[in-house]
Coordinates of C-alpha atoms in Angstrom, one line a residue:
X28 CA 99.3 131.7 156.8
X29 CA 100.4 128.2 157.4
X30 CA 103.6 126.4 158.2
X31 CA 105.7 124.6 155.6
X32 CA 105.1 120.9 155.6
X33 CA 101.5 121.2 156.5
X34 CA 98.6 121.0 154.1
X35 CA 97.9 124.5 152.7
X36 CA 94.3 125.8 153.0
X37 CA 92.5 124.7 149.9
X38 CA 95.4 122.6 148.7
X39 CA 94.9 120.6 145.5
X40 CA 95.1 116.9 145.0
X41 CA 97.4 115.9 142.2
X42 CA 96.1 113.0 140.1
X43 CA 98.4 110.1 139.1
X44 CA 97.8 108.2 135.8
X45 CA 97.4 104.5 136.4
X46 CA 97.3 101.9 133.6
X47 CA 95.0 98.9 134.1
X48 CA 92.9 96.6 131.9
X49 CA 89.9 99.0 131.9
X50 CA 92.0 101.9 130.6
X51 CA 93.2 105.0 132.3
X52 CA 91.9 105.8 135.8
X53 CA 92.6 108.8 137.9
X54 CA 93.2 108.5 141.7
X55 CA 94.2 111.0 144.2
X56 CA 97.7 110.2 145.5
X57 CA 98.7 112.8 148.0
X58 CA 98.2 116.4 148.9
X59 CA 100.4 119.0 147.3
X60 CA 102.3 120.6 150.2
X61 CA 104.7 123.5 150.3
X62 CA 108.4 123.0 150.7
X63 CA 110.2 125.8 152.5
X64 CA 113.2 127.4 150.6
X65 CA 112.7 125.4 147.4
X66 CA 110.8 126.8 144.3
X67 CA 107.9 124.8 143.2
X68 CA 108.3 125.4 139.5
X69 CA 106.8 122.2 138.1
X70 CA 105.3 118.8 139.1
X71 CA 105.9 115.7 137.2
X72 CA 102.4 114.4 136.5
X73 CA 103.4 110.7 137.1
X74 CA 106.0 110.7 139.8
X75 CA 105.1 113.9 141.7
X76 CA 108.7 115.2 141.7
X77 CA 109.2 118.8 142.8
X78 CA 111.6 120.4 140.3
X79 CA 114.0 123.2 140.5
X80 CA 114.2 126.0 137.9
X81 CA 116.9 124.1 135.9
X82 CA 114.9 120.9 135.9
X83 CA 111.6 122.5 134.9
X84 CA 111.9 122.1 131.2
X85 CA 113.1 118.5 131.5
X86 CA 109.9 117.8 133.3
X87 CA 107.9 119.3 130.5
X88 CA 109.9 117.3 127.9
X89 CA 109.1 114.1 129.8
X90 CA 105.4 115.0 129.7
X91 CA 105.3 115.5 126.0
X92 CA 107.7 112.7 125.2
X93 CA 105.5 109.9 126.5
X94 CA 102.3 109.5 124.6
X95 CA 100.5 107.6 127.3
X96 CA 101.1 110.4 129.9
X97 CA 100.1 113.1 127.4
X98 CA 96.8 111.4 126.6
X99 CA 95.8 111.2 130.2
X100 CA 97.2 114.6 131.1
X101 CA 98.0 116.0 134.5
X102 CA 94.8 116.2 136.5
X103 CA 94.1 118.4 139.5
X104 CA 91.3 117.7 141.9
X105 CA 89.9 120.9 143.4
X106 CA 88.4 121.0 146.9
X107 CA 85.0 120.8 145.1
X108 CA 85.9 117.5 143.7
X109 CA 86.0 118.7 140.1
X110 CA 88.7 117.1 137.9
X111 CA 90.5 119.4 135.4
X112 CA 93.4 118.8 133.1
X113 CA 96.6 120.9 133.8
X114 CA 99.3 121.6 131.3
X115 CA 101.9 122.8 133.9
X116 CA 102.2 124.1 137.4
X117 CA 104.4 127.1 138.4
X118 CA 105.0 128.8 141.7
X119 CA 107.3 129.2 144.7
X120 CA 107.4 129.4 148.5
X121 CA 107.8 132.9 149.9
X122 CA 107.8 133.4 153.7
X123 CA 105.8 130.3 154.2
X124 CA 103.1 131.3 151.6
X125 CA 102.7 129.1 148.5
X126 CA 102.2 131.0 145.3
X127 CA 100.9 128.6 142.6
X128 CA 99.8 129.2 139.0
X129 CA 97.9 126.3 137.3
X130 CA 97.8 126.4 133.5
X131 CA 94.6 124.6 132.6
X132 CA 93.4 123.1 129.4
X133 CA 89.8 122.8 128.2
X134 CA 87.7 121.8 131.3
X135 CA 84.9 120.5 129.2
X136 CA 86.8 117.4 128.1
X137 CA 89.9 117.2 130.3
X138 CA 90.8 113.6 129.4
X139 CA 91.0 114.2 125.6
X140 CA 91.8 117.9 125.1
X141 CA 95.0 117.9 127.1
X142 CA 96.3 120.7 125.0
X143 CA 93.2 122.9 124.8
X144 CA 92.9 126.7 125.2
X145 CA 95.2 127.6 128.0
X146 CA 94.2 130.0 130.8
X147 CA 95.8 131.0 134.1
X148 CA 94.2 130.4 137.5
X149 CA 95.5 130.7 141.0
X150 CA 94.0 128.4 143.5
X151 CA 96.1 129.6 146.4
X152 CA 96.1 133.4 146.0
X153 CA 99.3 135.3 146.9
X154 CA 99.1 138.4 149.2
X155 CA 97.3 141.4 147.9
X156 CA 99.2 143.6 145.3
X157 CA 101.9 140.9 145.1
X158 CA 102.6 139.8 141.5
X159 CA 103.1 136.1 140.7
X160 CA 106.9 135.5 140.9
X161 CA 108.2 133.7 137.8
X162 CA 112.0 133.0 137.5
X163 CA 113.7 134.9 134.7
X164 CA 115.5 131.8 133.4
X165 CA 112.1 130.1 132.8
X166 CA 110.9 133.2 131.0
X167 CA 114.0 133.4 128.8
X168 CA 114.0 129.8 127.8
X169 CA 110.3 129.4 127.2
X170 CA 109.8 132.7 125.4
X171 CA 109.7 130.9 122.0
X172 CA 107.2 128.2 123.0
X173 CA 105.1 130.7 125.0
X174 CA 104.7 133.1 122.1
X175 CA 103.7 130.2 119.8
X176 CA 101.5 128.4 122.3
X177 CA 98.2 130.0 121.2
X178 CA 99.1 129.7 117.6
X179 CA 99.9 126.0 118.0
X180 CA 96.5 125.4 119.6
X181 CA 94.7 127.0 116.7
X182 CA 96.8 125.0 114.2
X183 CA 96.0 121.8 116.2
X184 CA 92.3 122.6 116.2
X185 CA 92.3 123.1 112.4
X186 CA 94.2 119.8 111.9
X187 CA 91.6 118.0 114.0
X188 CA 88.8 119.7 112.1
X189 CA 90.3 118.4 108.8
X190 CA 90.4 114.9 110.3
X191 CA 94.2 114.6 110.4
X192 CA 94.8 111.4 112.5
X193 CA 98.3 112.4 113.6
X194 CA 97.4 116.0 114.5
X195 CA 98.4 115.6 118.1
X196 CA 101.8 114.2 117.3
X197 CA 102.5 116.9 114.7
X198 CA 101.7 119.6 117.3
X199 CA 103.8 117.9 120.0
X200 CA 106.9 117.6 117.6
X201 CA 106.7 121.3 116.7
X202 CA 106.2 122.3 120.4
X203 CA 109.2 120.2 121.5
X204 CA 111.5 122.0 119.0
X205 CA 110.3 125.4 119.9
X206 CA 110.7 124.7 123.6
X207 CA 114.4 124.0 123.2
X208 CA 115.1 127.2 121.1
X209 CA 115.9 130.3 123.1
X210 CA 114.1 133.3 121.6
X211 CA 112.3 133.4 118.3
X212 CA 113.0 130.4 116.0
X213 CA 115.3 131.2 113.1
X214 CA 116.7 129.0 110.3
X215 CA 120.1 129.0 112.1
X216 CA 118.5 128.0 115.4
X217 CA 116.5 125.2 113.9
X218 CA 119.5 124.0 111.9
X219 CA 121.5 123.9 115.1
X220 CA 118.7 121.9 116.8
X221 CA 118.9 119.3 114.0
X222 CA 122.7 119.1 114.5
X223 CA 122.3 118.6 118.3
X224 CA 119.5 116.0 117.7
X225 CA 121.9 113.9 115.6
X226 CA 124.8 114.2 118.0
X227 CA 123.1 113.2 121.2
X228 CA 124.0 110.1 123.1
X229 CA 120.8 108.5 121.7
X230 CA 120.4 110.5 118.5
X231 CA 117.1 111.0 116.8
X232 CA 116.7 108.7 113.8
X233 CA 116.7 110.0 110.2
X234 CA 113.0 109.2 109.7
X235 CA 112.0 111.1 112.8
X236 CA 114.2 114.1 111.6
X237 CA 112.2 114.1 108.4
X238 CA 108.9 114.1 110.2
X239 CA 110.0 117.0 112.4
X240 CA 111.2 118.9 109.4
X241 CA 107.9 118.3 107.5
X242 CA 105.8 119.3 110.6
X243 CA 107.8 122.5 111.1
X244 CA 107.3 123.4 107.5
X245 CA 103.6 122.8 107.7
X246 CA 103.2 124.9 110.8
X247 CA 105.2 127.9 109.6
X248 CA 103.4 127.8 106.2
X249 CA 100.1 127.9 108.0
X250 CA 101.4 130.7 110.2
X251 CA 102.4 132.7 107.2
X252 CA 105.7 133.9 108.9
X253 CA 108.8 132.5 110.4
X254 CA 111.8 130.7 109.0
X255 CA 111.7 128.8 105.7
X256 CA 112.4 125.2 106.6
X257 CA 113.0 124.2 103.0
X258 CA 116.2 126.4 103.0
X259 CA 117.7 124.5 106.0
X260 CA 120.3 122.0 104.9
X261 CA 119.3 118.4 105.4
X262 CA 121.0 116.8 108.4
X263 CA 120.6 113.1 108.9
X264 CA 117.7 112.8 106.6
X265 CA 116.5 109.5 105.2
X266 CA 118.1 110.4 101.9
X267 CA 121.5 109.7 103.5
X268 CA 120.6 106.2 104.7
X269 CA 121.9 104.7 101.5
X270 CA 125.3 106.3 101.9
X271 CA 125.6 105.0 105.5
X272 CA 124.9 101.3 104.8
X273 CA 127.6 98.9 103.8
X274 CA 127.5 96.2 101.2
X275 CA 127.7 92.4 101.5
X276 CA 130.6 90.8 99.7
X277 CA 129.9 87.6 97.7
X278 CA 131.7 85.4 100.2
X279 CA 129.6 86.9 103.1
X280 CA 126.4 86.5 101.2
X281 CA 127.2 82.8 100.5
X282 CA 127.9 82.3 104.2
X283 CA 124.6 83.9 105.2
X284 CA 122.7 81.7 102.8
X285 CA 124.5 78.6 104.0
X286 CA 123.7 79.6 107.6
X287 CA 120.0 79.8 106.8
X288 CA 120.2 76.4 105.2
X289 CA 121.8 74.9 108.3
X290 CA 119.1 76.5 110.4
X291 CA 116.5 74.8 108.3
X292 CA 118.1 71.4 109.3
X293 CA 117.6 72.0 113.0
X294 CA 114.9 70.4 115.0
X295 CA 113.2 73.8 115.6
X296 CA 114.3 76.0 112.7
X297 CA 113.6 79.7 112.4
X298 CA 111.9 79.1 109.0
X299 CA 115.3 79.3 107.4
X300 CA 114.1 77.9 104.1
X301 CA 112.1 81.0 103.4
X302 CA 114.9 83.3 104.5
X303 CA 117.4 81.6 102.3
X304 CA 115.1 81.9 99.3
X305 CA 114.5 85.5 100.1
X306 CA 118.2 86.2 100.4
X307 CA 118.9 84.6 97.1
X308 CA 116.1 86.3 95.3
X309 CA 117.3 89.7 96.5
X310 CA 120.9 88.9 95.6
X311 CA 120.3 87.4 92.1
X312 CA 117.7 90.0 91.0
X313 CA 118.9 93.0 93.1
X314 CA 115.3 93.4 94.2
X315 CA 114.4 95.6 97.2
X316 CA 113.4 93.5 100.1
X317 CA 110.1 95.3 100.4
X318 CA 109.3 94.3 96.9
X319 CA 110.6 90.8 97.2
X320 CA 108.6 89.9 100.3
X321 CA 105.4 91.0 98.5
X322 CA 106.1 88.7 95.5
X323 CA 103.1 86.5 94.6
X324 CA 103.1 83.0 93.4
X325 CA 101.9 84.2 90.0
X326 CA 105.1 86.3 89.6
X327 CA 107.3 83.3 89.0
X328 CA 107.6 81.0 86.0
X329 CA 109.9 78.2 87.1
X330 CA 109.7 76.4 83.7
X331 CA 111.5 79.4 82.1
X332 CA 113.3 80.4 85.3
X333 CA 112.1 84.0 85.4
X334 CA 110.7 86.4 88.0
X335 CA 108.2 89.1 86.9
X336 CA 108.5 92.2 89.0
X337 CA 105.0 93.7 89.0
X338 CA 104.5 97.5 88.5
X339 CA 102.4 97.9 91.6
X340 CA 105.3 96.6 93.8
X341 CA 108.0 98.5 92.1
X342 CA 109.2 101.8 93.5
X343 CA 109.3 103.4 90.1
X344 CA 106.0 101.9 89.0
X345 CA 107.6 100.0 86.0
X346 CA 107.5 96.2 85.5
X347 CA 110.6 94.2 84.6
X348 CA 111.6 90.6 84.0
X349 CA 114.5 89.0 85.9
X350 CA 116.1 85.6 85.2
X351 CA 116.7 83.4 88.2
X352 CA 119.0 80.4 88.9
X353 CA 118.0 76.8 89.1
X354 CA 119.0 76.7 92.7
X355 CA 116.5 79.5 93.5
X356 CA 113.9 77.7 91.5
X357 CA 114.5 74.6 93.6
X358 CA 114.0 76.7 96.8
X359 CA 110.9 78.4 95.5
X360 CA 109.1 75.2 94.3
X361 CA 107.7 74.1 97.7
X362 CA 106.7 77.7 98.5
X363 CA 104.8 78.2 95.3
X364 CA 102.6 75.2 96.1
X365 CA 101.0 76.9 99.1
X366 CA 97.5 78.3 98.9
X367 CA 98.7 81.7 100.1
X368 CA 98.8 84.4 97.5
X369 CA 102.3 85.5 98.7
X370 CA 105.4 83.4 98.3
X371 CA 106.8 84.6 101.6
X372 CA 103.6 84.7 103.6
X373 CA 103.2 85.0 107.3
X374 CA 102.7 81.8 109.3
X375 CA 99.9 83.2 111.4
X376 CA 98.1 85.1 108.6
X377 CA 99.0 83.7 105.2
X378 CA 96.9 86.4 103.5
X379 CA 99.7 88.9 104.4
X380 CA 103.3 89.0 103.3
X381 CA 106.1 88.3 105.8
X382 CA 107.9 91.1 107.6
X383 CA 111.6 91.3 106.8
X384 CA 112.9 92.1 110.2
X385 CA 116.4 93.1 110.8
X386 CA 116.7 90.7 113.8
X387 CA 116.3 87.7 111.4
X388 CA 119.2 89.0 109.2
X389 CA 121.4 89.7 112.3
X390 CA 120.7 86.2 113.6
X391 CA 121.9 84.6 110.3
X392 CA 124.9 87.0 110.2
X393 CA 125.8 85.9 113.7
X394 CA 125.6 82.2 112.7
X395 CA 127.6 82.8 109.6
X396 CA 130.3 84.8 111.4
X397 CA 129.6 87.9 109.3
X398 CA 130.2 91.1 111.4
X399 CA 127.6 93.7 111.7
X400 CA 130.1 96.4 110.7
X401 CA 131.8 95.7 107.5
X402 CA 135.4 96.3 106.5
X403 CA 134.4 99.7 105.1
X404 CA 133.3 100.8 108.6
X405 CA 129.6 100.8 107.6
X406 CA 126.8 98.9 109.2
X407 CA 124.8 96.2 107.4
X408 CA 121.1 96.0 106.7
X409 CA 118.7 94.4 104.2
X410 CA 119.7 97.1 101.7
X411 CA 123.3 95.8 101.9
X412 CA 122.2 92.9 99.7
X413 CA 121.4 95.3 96.9
X414 CA 124.6 97.1 97.4
X415 CA 126.6 93.9 97.3
X416 CA 124.9 92.9 94.0
X417 CA 125.9 96.3 92.6
X418 CA 129.5 95.8 93.7
X419 CA 129.7 92.5 91.9
X420 CA 128.1 94.0 88.8
X421 CA 130.5 96.8 88.7
X422 CA 133.6 94.5 89.2
X423 CA 132.4 92.3 86.4
X424 CA 132.0 95.1 83.9
X425 CA 128.3 95.5 83.8
X426 CA 127.3 98.8 82.2
X427 CA 125.9 101.3 84.7
X428 CA 122.9 101.9 82.4
X429 CA 122.2 98.1 82.6
X430 CA 122.5 98.3 86.4
X431 CA 120.0 101.1 86.4
X432 CA 117.5 98.9 84.7
X433 CA 118.3 95.9 87.0
X434 CA 117.9 98.0 90.2
X435 CA 114.8 99.7 88.9
X436 CA 116.0 103.3 89.5
X437 CA 114.0 106.2 88.0
X438 CA 117.2 108.0 86.9
X439 CA 120.8 107.2 86.4
X440 CA 121.9 109.7 89.1
X441 CA 120.6 107.5 91.8
X442 CA 122.6 104.5 90.4
X443 CA 125.8 106.6 90.2
X444 CA 125.4 108.0 93.7
X445 CA 124.3 105.0 95.8
X446 CA 125.3 101.8 94.0
X447 CA 128.7 102.2 92.5
X448 CA 130.7 101.4 95.7
X449 CA 133.2 98.5 95.3
X450 CA 134.7 96.3 97.9
X451 CA 137.9 97.5 99.6
X452 CA 140.0 94.6 98.1
X453 CA 139.1 95.4 94.5
X454 CA 141.7 98.2 93.8
X455 CA 144.5 96.0 95.2
X456 CA 143.3 93.0 93.0
X457 CA 143.3 95.3 90.0
X458 CA 146.9 96.4 90.7
X459 CA 147.9 92.7 91.2
X460 CA 146.3 91.7 87.9
X461 CA 148.1 94.5 86.1
X462 CA 151.4 93.4 87.6
X463 CA 150.8 89.8 86.7
X464 CA 150.0 90.7 83.2
X465 CA 153.1 92.9 82.9
X466 CA 155.3 90.0 84.1
X467 CA 153.7 87.7 81.5
X468 CA 154.3 90.2 78.7
X469 CA 158.0 90.7 79.8
X470 CA 158.5 86.9 80.0
X471 CA 156.9 86.4 76.6
X472 CA 154.6 83.8 77.9
X473 CA 151.3 83.2 76.1
X474 CA 148.3 84.5 77.9
X475 CA 145.5 82.1 78.7
X476 CA 142.2 83.0 77.0
X477 CA 140.1 80.9 79.4
X478 CA 137.8 82.8 81.6
X479 CA 139.0 82.3 85.2
X480 CA 135.6 82.9 86.7
X481 CA 133.7 80.5 84.5
X482 CA 136.5 77.9 84.5
X483 CA 136.7 78.0 88.3
X484 CA 133.1 77.0 88.8
X485 CA 133.7 73.3 88.3
X486 CA 130.7 71.1 89.2
X487 CA 128.8 73.8 91.0
X488 CA 125.7 73.0 92.9
X489 CA 124.0 76.0 91.2
X490 CA 122.7 75.2 87.7
X491 CA 123.6 78.4 85.9
X492 CA 121.6 79.5 82.9
X493 CA 123.2 79.7 79.5
X494 CA 124.2 83.4 79.0
X495 CA 124.4 85.0 75.6
X496 CA 127.1 87.6 75.3
X497 CA 126.0 88.9 71.9
X498 CA 126.3 92.5 70.9
X499 CA 123.1 94.6 70.4
X500 CA 123.4 94.5 66.6
X501 CA 123.3 90.7 66.3
X502 CA 120.0 88.8 66.3
X503 CA 118.9 87.2 69.6
X504 CA 119.2 83.5 70.2
X505 CA 116.1 81.3 70.4
X506 CA 116.7 80.6 74.1
X507 CA 116.8 84.3 74.8
X508 CA 113.6 84.9 72.8
X509 CA 111.9 82.2 74.9
X510 CA 113.2 83.7 78.1
X511 CA 111.9 87.2 77.2
X512 CA 108.5 85.9 76.1
X513 CA 105.4 87.7 77.5
X514 CA 102.9 86.2 79.8
X515 CA 100.0 88.4 78.8
X516 CA 97.8 87.8 75.8
X517 CA 98.0 91.5 74.8
X518 CA 101.6 91.1 73.7
X519 CA 100.4 89.4 70.5
X520 CA 99.1 86.0 69.4
X521 CA 102.5 84.9 68.2
X522 CA 104.0 85.5 71.7
X523 CA 106.8 87.7 70.3
X524 CA 108.3 90.9 71.8
X525 CA 110.2 93.8 70.3
X526 CA 113.9 93.7 69.7
X527 CA 114.4 96.5 72.2
X528 CA 112.8 94.4 74.9
X529 CA 114.8 91.3 73.9
X530 CA 118.0 93.3 74.2
X531 CA 116.9 94.6 77.6
X532 CA 116.2 91.1 78.8
X533 CA 119.6 89.9 77.6
X534 CA 121.2 92.7 79.6
X535 CA 119.3 91.5 82.7
X536 CA 120.5 88.0 82.0
X537 CA 124.2 89.1 81.7
X538 CA 124.0 91.1 84.9
X539 CA 122.5 88.2 86.8
X540 CA 125.1 85.8 85.4
X541 CA 127.9 87.8 87.1
X542 CA 126.1 87.4 90.5
X543 CA 125.5 83.7 89.9
X544 CA 129.1 82.9 88.9
X545 CA 130.4 84.7 92.0
X546 CA 128.1 82.9 94.4
X547 CA 128.6 79.5 92.7
X548 CA 132.4 79.8 92.9
X549 CA 132.3 80.7 96.6
X550 CA 129.9 77.9 97.4
X551 CA 132.1 75.4 95.6
X552 CA 135.2 76.7 97.4
X553 CA 133.6 76.3 100.8
X554 CA 132.9 72.6 100.3

């Protein structure tokens, strides 16, 4: 017997994890003492906070959430001086007596095997014939994780034996989901967990949701029983990212490129020249930013103004040829003269491609006065450049099948689903054009045959390539044949290509022309 507030006989020392230059060290911080009238259901391994029954699981979530704490583990120093890792502590104060249950991990390697084979040990024994009191709410909420605890440890051991680097994080993600589910996990319970995870104040990201879904599927497949994760509807998966990203309009893209040019003229620029060239390359060729930033100096032929998208950088694994404007060639010329293999190379390590960070895009958007949320209510990202290019192509009558080839999609369904959105003003402009045409017909005025887009370019600063608008049945022009010419010797000694490839390259050229005319007109209008 002992009084509350005094050190219990044989009380344990709780170790605190301290970060220093030498790594993790463990130091005894204070003696664990009893608190009269308050259950001791858990101890936060870092802050030594005594928790109530309702806060117990929040404590465990904090332990699993922080990787640094999980690696070091909660360490208990026995009276003998031995340090052992502890997964959790349970107990309560009854009539001045402390009833504690310590759930240990593997004692042989306490610093690494934090989640080893669990056992139960009581350092302060309760009175004889008195069972260890455990609150019912803790039993009810942790029944799912408790029943799967031993299985998770076996699964974790097998993953480690197979050399899976992320074995610990896979096990932690599965454990966290099972801890939040009351009772046995079912498809309905896991589906509701996904919904709650996406509706939190700080929701879990789509990529993390996909990782959790994959880890749950791996665990239950290994277990041989449980819910079928593949039957659970996808909630907030990465497949929906494309639908939740807005598109840049041509006038917004022109403003962003101009802002990058102005940044280059500053005394200490943010390397705006490279960013402006990267923006223009993604806009003109509708190339993914990940593919564009890995473009090499050998991928460009400025004499013929073409960009060869290599198969190894393409998402679909197919190469393609894209025409580029003279303005982009002018921007790329000083970049191609560097010794680095990549056009957009890192400054510190030229052997690696640059990282297209969202902060750089947001900085240029802020300088250009382009809002982060578009008029369609969707946020902007690097993928918004591709979506903006798709909108311009659709409004200029580019065939969806040609757009599929330009964007490098594996099938037409992807093009139809993600890249057929038009800007909000387009329907109203179509109605206005129809009304204007009707008024001209009623007034019997001759309709002008001049192309308003091409005639409005004027003396644009962008040297647009000559675009052939032939039909597929007519022979290609000599300029188009030169543009589509191969670079490799295996294409033939004469340097010729098939008529199908010439037609495909002409379609690329027509699609690019629509983007170039739109940007050229806007740049000219802003002067």
